PDB file of C-alpha atoms in Angstrom:
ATOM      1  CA  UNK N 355     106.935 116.345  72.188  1.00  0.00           C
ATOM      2  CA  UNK N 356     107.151 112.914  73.650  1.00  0.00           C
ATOM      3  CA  UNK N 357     104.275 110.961  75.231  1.00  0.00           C
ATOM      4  CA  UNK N 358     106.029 111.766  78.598  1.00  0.00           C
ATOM      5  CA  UNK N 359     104.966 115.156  78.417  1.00  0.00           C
ATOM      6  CA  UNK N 360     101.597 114.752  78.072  1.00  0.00           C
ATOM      7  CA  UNK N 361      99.754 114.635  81.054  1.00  0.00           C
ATOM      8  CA  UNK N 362      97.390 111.615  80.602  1.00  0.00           C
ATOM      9  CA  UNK N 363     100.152 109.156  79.194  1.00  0.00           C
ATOM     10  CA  UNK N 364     102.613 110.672  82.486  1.00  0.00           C
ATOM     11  CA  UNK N 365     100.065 109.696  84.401  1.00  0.00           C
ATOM     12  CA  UNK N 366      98.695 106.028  83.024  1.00  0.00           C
ATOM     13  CA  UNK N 367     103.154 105.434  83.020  1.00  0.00           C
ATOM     14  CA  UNK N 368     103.469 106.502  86.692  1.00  0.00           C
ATOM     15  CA  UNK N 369     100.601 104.136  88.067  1.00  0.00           C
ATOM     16  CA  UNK N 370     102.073 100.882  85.873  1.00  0.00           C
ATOM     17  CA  UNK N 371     105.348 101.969  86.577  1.00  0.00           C
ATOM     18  CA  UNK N 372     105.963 103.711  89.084  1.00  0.00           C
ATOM     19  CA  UNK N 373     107.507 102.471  92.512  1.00  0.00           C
ATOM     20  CA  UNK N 374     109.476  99.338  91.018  1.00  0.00           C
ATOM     21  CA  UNK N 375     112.624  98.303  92.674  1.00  0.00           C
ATOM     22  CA  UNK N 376     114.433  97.864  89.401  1.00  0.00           C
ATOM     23  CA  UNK N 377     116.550 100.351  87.776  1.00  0.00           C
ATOM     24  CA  UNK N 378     115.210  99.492  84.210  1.00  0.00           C
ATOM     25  CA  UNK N 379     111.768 100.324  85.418  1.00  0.00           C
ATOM     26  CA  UNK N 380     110.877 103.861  85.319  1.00  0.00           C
ATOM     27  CA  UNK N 381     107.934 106.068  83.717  1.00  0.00           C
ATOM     28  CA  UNK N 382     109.451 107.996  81.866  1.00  0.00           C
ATOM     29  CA  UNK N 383     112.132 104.935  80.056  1.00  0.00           C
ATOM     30  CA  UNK N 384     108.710 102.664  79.383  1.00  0.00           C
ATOM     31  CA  UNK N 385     106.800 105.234  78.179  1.00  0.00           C
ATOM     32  CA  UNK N 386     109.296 106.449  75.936  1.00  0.00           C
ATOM     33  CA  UNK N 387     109.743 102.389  74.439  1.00  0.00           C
ATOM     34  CA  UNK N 388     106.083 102.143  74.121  1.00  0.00           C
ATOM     35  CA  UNK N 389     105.116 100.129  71.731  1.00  0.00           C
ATOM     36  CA  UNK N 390     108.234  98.276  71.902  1.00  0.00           C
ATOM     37  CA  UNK N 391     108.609  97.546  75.385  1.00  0.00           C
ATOM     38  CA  UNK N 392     111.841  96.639  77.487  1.00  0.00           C
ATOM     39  CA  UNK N 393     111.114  92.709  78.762  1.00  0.00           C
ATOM     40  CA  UNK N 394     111.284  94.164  82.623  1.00  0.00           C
ATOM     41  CA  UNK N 395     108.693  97.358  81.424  1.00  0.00           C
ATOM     42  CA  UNK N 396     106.528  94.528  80.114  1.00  0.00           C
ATOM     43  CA  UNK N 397     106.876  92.390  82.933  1.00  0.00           C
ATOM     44  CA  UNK N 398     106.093  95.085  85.068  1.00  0.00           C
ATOM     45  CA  UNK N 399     102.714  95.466  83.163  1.00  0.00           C
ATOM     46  CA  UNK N 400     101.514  92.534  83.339  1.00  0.00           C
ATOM     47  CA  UNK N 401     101.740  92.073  86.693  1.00  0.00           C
ATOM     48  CA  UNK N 402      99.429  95.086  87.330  1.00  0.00           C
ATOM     49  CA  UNK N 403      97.351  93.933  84.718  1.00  0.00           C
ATOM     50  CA  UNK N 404      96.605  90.863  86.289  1.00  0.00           C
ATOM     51  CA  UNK N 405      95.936  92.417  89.340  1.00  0.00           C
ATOM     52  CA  UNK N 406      93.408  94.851  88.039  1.00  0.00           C
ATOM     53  CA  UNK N 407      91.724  91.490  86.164  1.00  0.00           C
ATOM     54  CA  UNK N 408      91.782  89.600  89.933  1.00  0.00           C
ATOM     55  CA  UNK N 409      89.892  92.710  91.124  1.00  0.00           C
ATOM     56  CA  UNK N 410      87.374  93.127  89.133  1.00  0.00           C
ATOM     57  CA  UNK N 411      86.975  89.228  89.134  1.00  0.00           C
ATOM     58  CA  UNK N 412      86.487  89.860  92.843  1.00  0.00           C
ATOM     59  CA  UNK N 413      83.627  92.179  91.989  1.00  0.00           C
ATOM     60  CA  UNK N 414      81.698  89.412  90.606  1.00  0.00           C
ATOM     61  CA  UNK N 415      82.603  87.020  94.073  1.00  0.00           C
ATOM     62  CA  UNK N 416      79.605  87.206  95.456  1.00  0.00           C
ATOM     63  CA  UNK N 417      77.143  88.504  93.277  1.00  0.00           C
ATOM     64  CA  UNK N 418      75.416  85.247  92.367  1.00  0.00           C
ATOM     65  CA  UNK N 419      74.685  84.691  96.131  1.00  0.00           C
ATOM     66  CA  UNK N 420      73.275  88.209  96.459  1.00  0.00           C
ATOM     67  CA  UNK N 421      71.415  87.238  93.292  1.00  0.00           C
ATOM     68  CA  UNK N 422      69.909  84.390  94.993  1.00  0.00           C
ATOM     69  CA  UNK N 423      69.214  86.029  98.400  1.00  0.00           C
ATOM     70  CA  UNK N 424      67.319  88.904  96.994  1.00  0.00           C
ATOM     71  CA  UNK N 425      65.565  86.265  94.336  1.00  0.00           C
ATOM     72  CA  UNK N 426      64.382  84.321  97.308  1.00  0.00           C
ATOM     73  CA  UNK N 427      64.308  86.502 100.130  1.00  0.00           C
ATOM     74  CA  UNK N 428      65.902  84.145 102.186  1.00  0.00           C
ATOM     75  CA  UNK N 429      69.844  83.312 103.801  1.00  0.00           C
ATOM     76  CA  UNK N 430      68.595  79.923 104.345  1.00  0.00           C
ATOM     77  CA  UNK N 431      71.820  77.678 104.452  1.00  0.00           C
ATOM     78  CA  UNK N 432      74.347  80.820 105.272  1.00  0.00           C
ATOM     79  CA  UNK N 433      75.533  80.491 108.467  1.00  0.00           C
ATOM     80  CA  UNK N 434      75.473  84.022 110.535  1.00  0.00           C
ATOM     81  CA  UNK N 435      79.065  82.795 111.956  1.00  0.00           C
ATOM     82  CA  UNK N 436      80.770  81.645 109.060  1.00  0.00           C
ATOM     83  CA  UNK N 437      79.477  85.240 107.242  1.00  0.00           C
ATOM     84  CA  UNK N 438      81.138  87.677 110.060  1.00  0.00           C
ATOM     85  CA  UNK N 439      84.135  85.452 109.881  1.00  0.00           C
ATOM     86  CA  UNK N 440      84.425  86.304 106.235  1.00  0.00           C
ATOM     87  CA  UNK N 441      84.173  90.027 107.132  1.00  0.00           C
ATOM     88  CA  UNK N 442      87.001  89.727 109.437  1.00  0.00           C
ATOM     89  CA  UNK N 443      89.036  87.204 107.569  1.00  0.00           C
ATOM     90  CA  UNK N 444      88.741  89.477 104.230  1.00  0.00           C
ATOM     91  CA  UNK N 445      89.513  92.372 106.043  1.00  0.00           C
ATOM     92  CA  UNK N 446      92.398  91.457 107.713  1.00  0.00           C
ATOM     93  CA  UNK N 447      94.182  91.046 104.560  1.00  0.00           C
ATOM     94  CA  UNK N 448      93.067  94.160 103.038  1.00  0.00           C
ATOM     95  CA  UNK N 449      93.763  96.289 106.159  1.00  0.00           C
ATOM     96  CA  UNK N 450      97.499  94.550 106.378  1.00  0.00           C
ATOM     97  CA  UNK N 451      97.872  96.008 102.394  1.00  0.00           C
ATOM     98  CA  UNK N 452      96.981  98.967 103.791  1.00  0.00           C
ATOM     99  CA  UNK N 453      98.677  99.948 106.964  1.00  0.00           C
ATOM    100  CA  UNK N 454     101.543  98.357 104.772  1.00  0.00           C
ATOM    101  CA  UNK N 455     101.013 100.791 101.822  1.00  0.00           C
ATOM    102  CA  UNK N 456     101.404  98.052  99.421  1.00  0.00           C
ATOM    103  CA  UNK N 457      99.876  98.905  95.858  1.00  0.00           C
ATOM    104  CA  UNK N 458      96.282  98.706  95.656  1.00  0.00           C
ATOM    105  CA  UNK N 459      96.626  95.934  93.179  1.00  0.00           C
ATOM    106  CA  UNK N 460      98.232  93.814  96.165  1.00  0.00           C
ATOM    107  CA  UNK N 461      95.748  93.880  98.644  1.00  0.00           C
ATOM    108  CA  UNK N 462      91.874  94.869  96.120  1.00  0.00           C
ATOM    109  CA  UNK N 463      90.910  91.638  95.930  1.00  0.00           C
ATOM    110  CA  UNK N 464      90.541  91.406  99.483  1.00  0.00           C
ATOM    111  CA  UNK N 465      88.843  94.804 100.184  1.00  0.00           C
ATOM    112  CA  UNK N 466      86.133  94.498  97.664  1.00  0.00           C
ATOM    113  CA  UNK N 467      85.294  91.270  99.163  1.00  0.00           C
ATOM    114  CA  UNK N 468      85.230  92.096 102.255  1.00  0.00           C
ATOM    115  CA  UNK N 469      82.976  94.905 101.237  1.00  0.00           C
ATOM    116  CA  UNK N 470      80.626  92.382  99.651  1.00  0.00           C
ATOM    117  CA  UNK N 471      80.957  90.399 102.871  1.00  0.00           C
ATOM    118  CA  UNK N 472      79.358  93.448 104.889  1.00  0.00           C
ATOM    119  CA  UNK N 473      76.664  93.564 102.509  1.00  0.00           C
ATOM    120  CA  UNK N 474      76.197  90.255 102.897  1.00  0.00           C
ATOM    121  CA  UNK N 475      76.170  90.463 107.071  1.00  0.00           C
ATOM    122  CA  UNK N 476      72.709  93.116 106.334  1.00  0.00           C
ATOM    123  CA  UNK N 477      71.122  90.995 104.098  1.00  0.00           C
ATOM    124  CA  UNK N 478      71.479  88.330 107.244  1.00  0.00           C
ATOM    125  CA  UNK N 479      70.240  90.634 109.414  1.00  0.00           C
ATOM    126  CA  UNK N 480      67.454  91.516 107.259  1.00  0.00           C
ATOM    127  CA  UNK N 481      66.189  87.901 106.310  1.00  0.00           C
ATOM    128  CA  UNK N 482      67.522  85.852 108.855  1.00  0.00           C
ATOM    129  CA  UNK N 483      64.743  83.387 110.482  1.00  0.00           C
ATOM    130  CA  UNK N 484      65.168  83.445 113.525  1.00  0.00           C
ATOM    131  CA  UNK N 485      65.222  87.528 113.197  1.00  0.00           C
ATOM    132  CA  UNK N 486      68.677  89.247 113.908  1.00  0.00           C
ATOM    133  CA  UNK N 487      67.706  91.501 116.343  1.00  0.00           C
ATOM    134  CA  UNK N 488      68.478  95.053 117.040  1.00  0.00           C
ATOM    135  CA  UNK N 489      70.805  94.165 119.925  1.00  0.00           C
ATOM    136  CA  UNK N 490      72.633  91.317 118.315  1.00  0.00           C
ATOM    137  CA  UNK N 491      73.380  93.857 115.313  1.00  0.00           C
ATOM    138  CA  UNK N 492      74.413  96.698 118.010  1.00  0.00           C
ATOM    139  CA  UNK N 493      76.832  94.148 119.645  1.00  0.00           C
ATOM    140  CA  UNK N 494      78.164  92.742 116.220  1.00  0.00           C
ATOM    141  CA  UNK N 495      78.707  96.786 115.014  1.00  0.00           C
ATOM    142  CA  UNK N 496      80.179  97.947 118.166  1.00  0.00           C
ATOM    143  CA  UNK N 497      82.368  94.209 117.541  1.00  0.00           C
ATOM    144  CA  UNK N 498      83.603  95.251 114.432  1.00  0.00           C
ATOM    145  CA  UNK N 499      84.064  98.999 115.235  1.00  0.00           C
ATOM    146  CA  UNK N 500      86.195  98.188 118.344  1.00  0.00           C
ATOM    147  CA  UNK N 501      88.100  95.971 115.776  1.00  0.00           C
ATOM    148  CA  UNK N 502      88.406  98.473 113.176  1.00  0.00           C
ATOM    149  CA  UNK N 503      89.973 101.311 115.930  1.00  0.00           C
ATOM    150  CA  UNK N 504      92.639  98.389 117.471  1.00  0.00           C
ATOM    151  CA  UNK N 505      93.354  97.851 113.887  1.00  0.00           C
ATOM    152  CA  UNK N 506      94.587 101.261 112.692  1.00  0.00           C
ATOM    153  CA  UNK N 507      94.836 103.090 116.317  1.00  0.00           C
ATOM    154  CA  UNK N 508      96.324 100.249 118.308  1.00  0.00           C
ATOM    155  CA  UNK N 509      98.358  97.878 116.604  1.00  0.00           C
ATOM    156  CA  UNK N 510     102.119  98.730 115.467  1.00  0.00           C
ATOM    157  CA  UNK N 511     103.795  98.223 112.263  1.00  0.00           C
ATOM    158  CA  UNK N 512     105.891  95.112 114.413  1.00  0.00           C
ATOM    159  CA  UNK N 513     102.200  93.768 115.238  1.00  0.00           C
ATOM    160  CA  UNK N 514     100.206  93.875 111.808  1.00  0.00           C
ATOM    161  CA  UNK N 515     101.519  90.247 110.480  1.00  0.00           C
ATOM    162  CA  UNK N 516      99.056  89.664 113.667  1.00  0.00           C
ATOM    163  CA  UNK N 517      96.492  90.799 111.055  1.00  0.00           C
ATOM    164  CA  UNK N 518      97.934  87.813 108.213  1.00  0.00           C
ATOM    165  CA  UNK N 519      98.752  84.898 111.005  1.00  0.00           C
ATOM    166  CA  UNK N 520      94.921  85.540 112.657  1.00  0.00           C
ATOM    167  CA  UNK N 521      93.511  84.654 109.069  1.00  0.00           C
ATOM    168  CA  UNK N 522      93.746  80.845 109.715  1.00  0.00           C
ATOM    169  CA  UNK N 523      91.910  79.849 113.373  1.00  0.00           C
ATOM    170  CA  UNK N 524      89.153  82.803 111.940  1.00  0.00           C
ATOM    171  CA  UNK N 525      88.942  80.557 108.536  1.00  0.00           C
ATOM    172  CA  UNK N 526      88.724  77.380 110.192  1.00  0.00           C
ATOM    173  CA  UNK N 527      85.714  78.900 112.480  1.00  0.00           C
ATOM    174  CA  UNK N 528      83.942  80.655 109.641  1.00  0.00           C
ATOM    175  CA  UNK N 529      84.046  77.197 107.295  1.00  0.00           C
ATOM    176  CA  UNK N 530      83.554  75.072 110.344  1.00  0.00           C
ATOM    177  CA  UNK N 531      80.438  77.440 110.952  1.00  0.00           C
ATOM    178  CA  UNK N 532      79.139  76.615 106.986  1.00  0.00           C
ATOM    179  CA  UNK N 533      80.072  72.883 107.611  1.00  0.00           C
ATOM    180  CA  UNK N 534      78.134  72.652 110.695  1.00  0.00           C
ATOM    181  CA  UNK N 535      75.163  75.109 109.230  1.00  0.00           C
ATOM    182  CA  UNK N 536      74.705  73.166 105.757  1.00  0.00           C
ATOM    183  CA  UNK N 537      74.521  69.920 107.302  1.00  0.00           C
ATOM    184  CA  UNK N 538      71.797  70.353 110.002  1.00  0.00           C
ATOM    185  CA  UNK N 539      69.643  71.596 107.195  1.00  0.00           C
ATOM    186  CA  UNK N 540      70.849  68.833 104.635  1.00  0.00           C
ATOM    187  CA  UNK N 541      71.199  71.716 102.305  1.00  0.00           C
ATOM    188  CA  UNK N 542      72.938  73.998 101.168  1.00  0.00           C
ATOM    189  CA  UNK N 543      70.139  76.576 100.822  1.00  0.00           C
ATOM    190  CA  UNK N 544      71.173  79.642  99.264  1.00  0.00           C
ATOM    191  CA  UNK N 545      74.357  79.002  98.834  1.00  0.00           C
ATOM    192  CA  UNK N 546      75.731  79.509  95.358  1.00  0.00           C
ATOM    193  CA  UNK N 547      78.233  76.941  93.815  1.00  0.00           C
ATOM    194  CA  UNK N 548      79.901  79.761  91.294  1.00  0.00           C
ATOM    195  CA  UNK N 549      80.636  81.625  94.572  1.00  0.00           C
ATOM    196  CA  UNK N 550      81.911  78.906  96.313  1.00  0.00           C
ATOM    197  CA  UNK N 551      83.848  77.772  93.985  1.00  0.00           C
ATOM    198  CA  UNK N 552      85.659  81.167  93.134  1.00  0.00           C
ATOM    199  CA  UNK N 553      86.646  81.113  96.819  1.00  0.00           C
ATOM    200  CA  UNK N 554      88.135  77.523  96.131  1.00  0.00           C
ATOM    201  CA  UNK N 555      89.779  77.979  93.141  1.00  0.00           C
ATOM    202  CA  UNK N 556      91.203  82.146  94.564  1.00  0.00           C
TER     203      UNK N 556
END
């Protein structure tokens, strides 16, 4: 029997392989090369593999600012603004991968950092001074719900580049927010610099 028949290695060859453009890529031919891989097979590979490794990089994004926010029980220095920018900006791209049905690997990044973005919007609301109060997190949920339905209900496939193009006047608010935030203080509170600069650097 050949690895193709076996139901694990069909399966690990279909999600590196499958659904490439070229002719020389298919499960079954790769799998059958392994170890000695055709240069497009390996090619192929990599490029998932480094989008796996940009993932799970992005699970680590913002975990030294939650680190610091639970260490201090404080969001001094995060501006409110600039976070629920982040939640729209990171989902925008992540919901275009999706309505797109591009390949998890394309649009991950952005999803689990927008996830980590929401998390980050209830630790505002929880330690925020002034308070977040219940209305102001009723209007910014009903906000984001009303965004979420025009998103997949609304929109049409000719529209969601909307979703990409948006990205840069809701960037330019969200850092102009920080900007603005960081130097009334004349601090940058807590802010974390690894964080920061992963969002440079990505």
């Amino acid at each position: 029997m050949q690895l193709y028949d076996y139901f694990i290695f069909r399966s690990i060859a279909e999600w590196a392989w499958a659904g490439s453009d070229s002719d020389e890529v298919e499960p079954q031919i790769c799998l059958d090369a392994f170890p000695f891989l055709p240069g497009a097979c390996f090619a192929s590979l990599i490029v998932k593999g480094l989008g796996i490794g940009i993932i799970l990089g992005a699970c680590l994004n913002k975990a030294p600012l939650f680190i610091n926010v639970l260490k201090t029980k404080s969001v001094a220095g995060l501006s409110t603004g600039a976070i629920y920018g982040e939640a729209i900006m990171y989902c925008n791209s992540a919901f275009y991968g999706i309505l797109r049905a591009n390949p998890f690997t394309a649009y991950g990044e952005n999803l689990v950092v927008a996830l980590q973005t929401v998390i980050m919007v209830t630790f505002i609301w929880k330690y925020r001074e002034p308070i977040v109060t219940m209305p102001q997190r009723l209007l910014a949920a009903g906000a984001f719900a009303t965004y979420c339905f025009v998103v997949f209900k609304v929109l049409t496939p000719e529209q969601y580049p909307m979703l990409v193009t948006s990205n840069l006047p809701v960037l330019v608010y969200s850092r102009g927010s920080q900007v603005i935030e960081t130097f009334s203080l004349k601090h940058t509170g807590t802010n974390s610099i690894i964080t920061t600069g992963m969002n440079l650097l990505g």
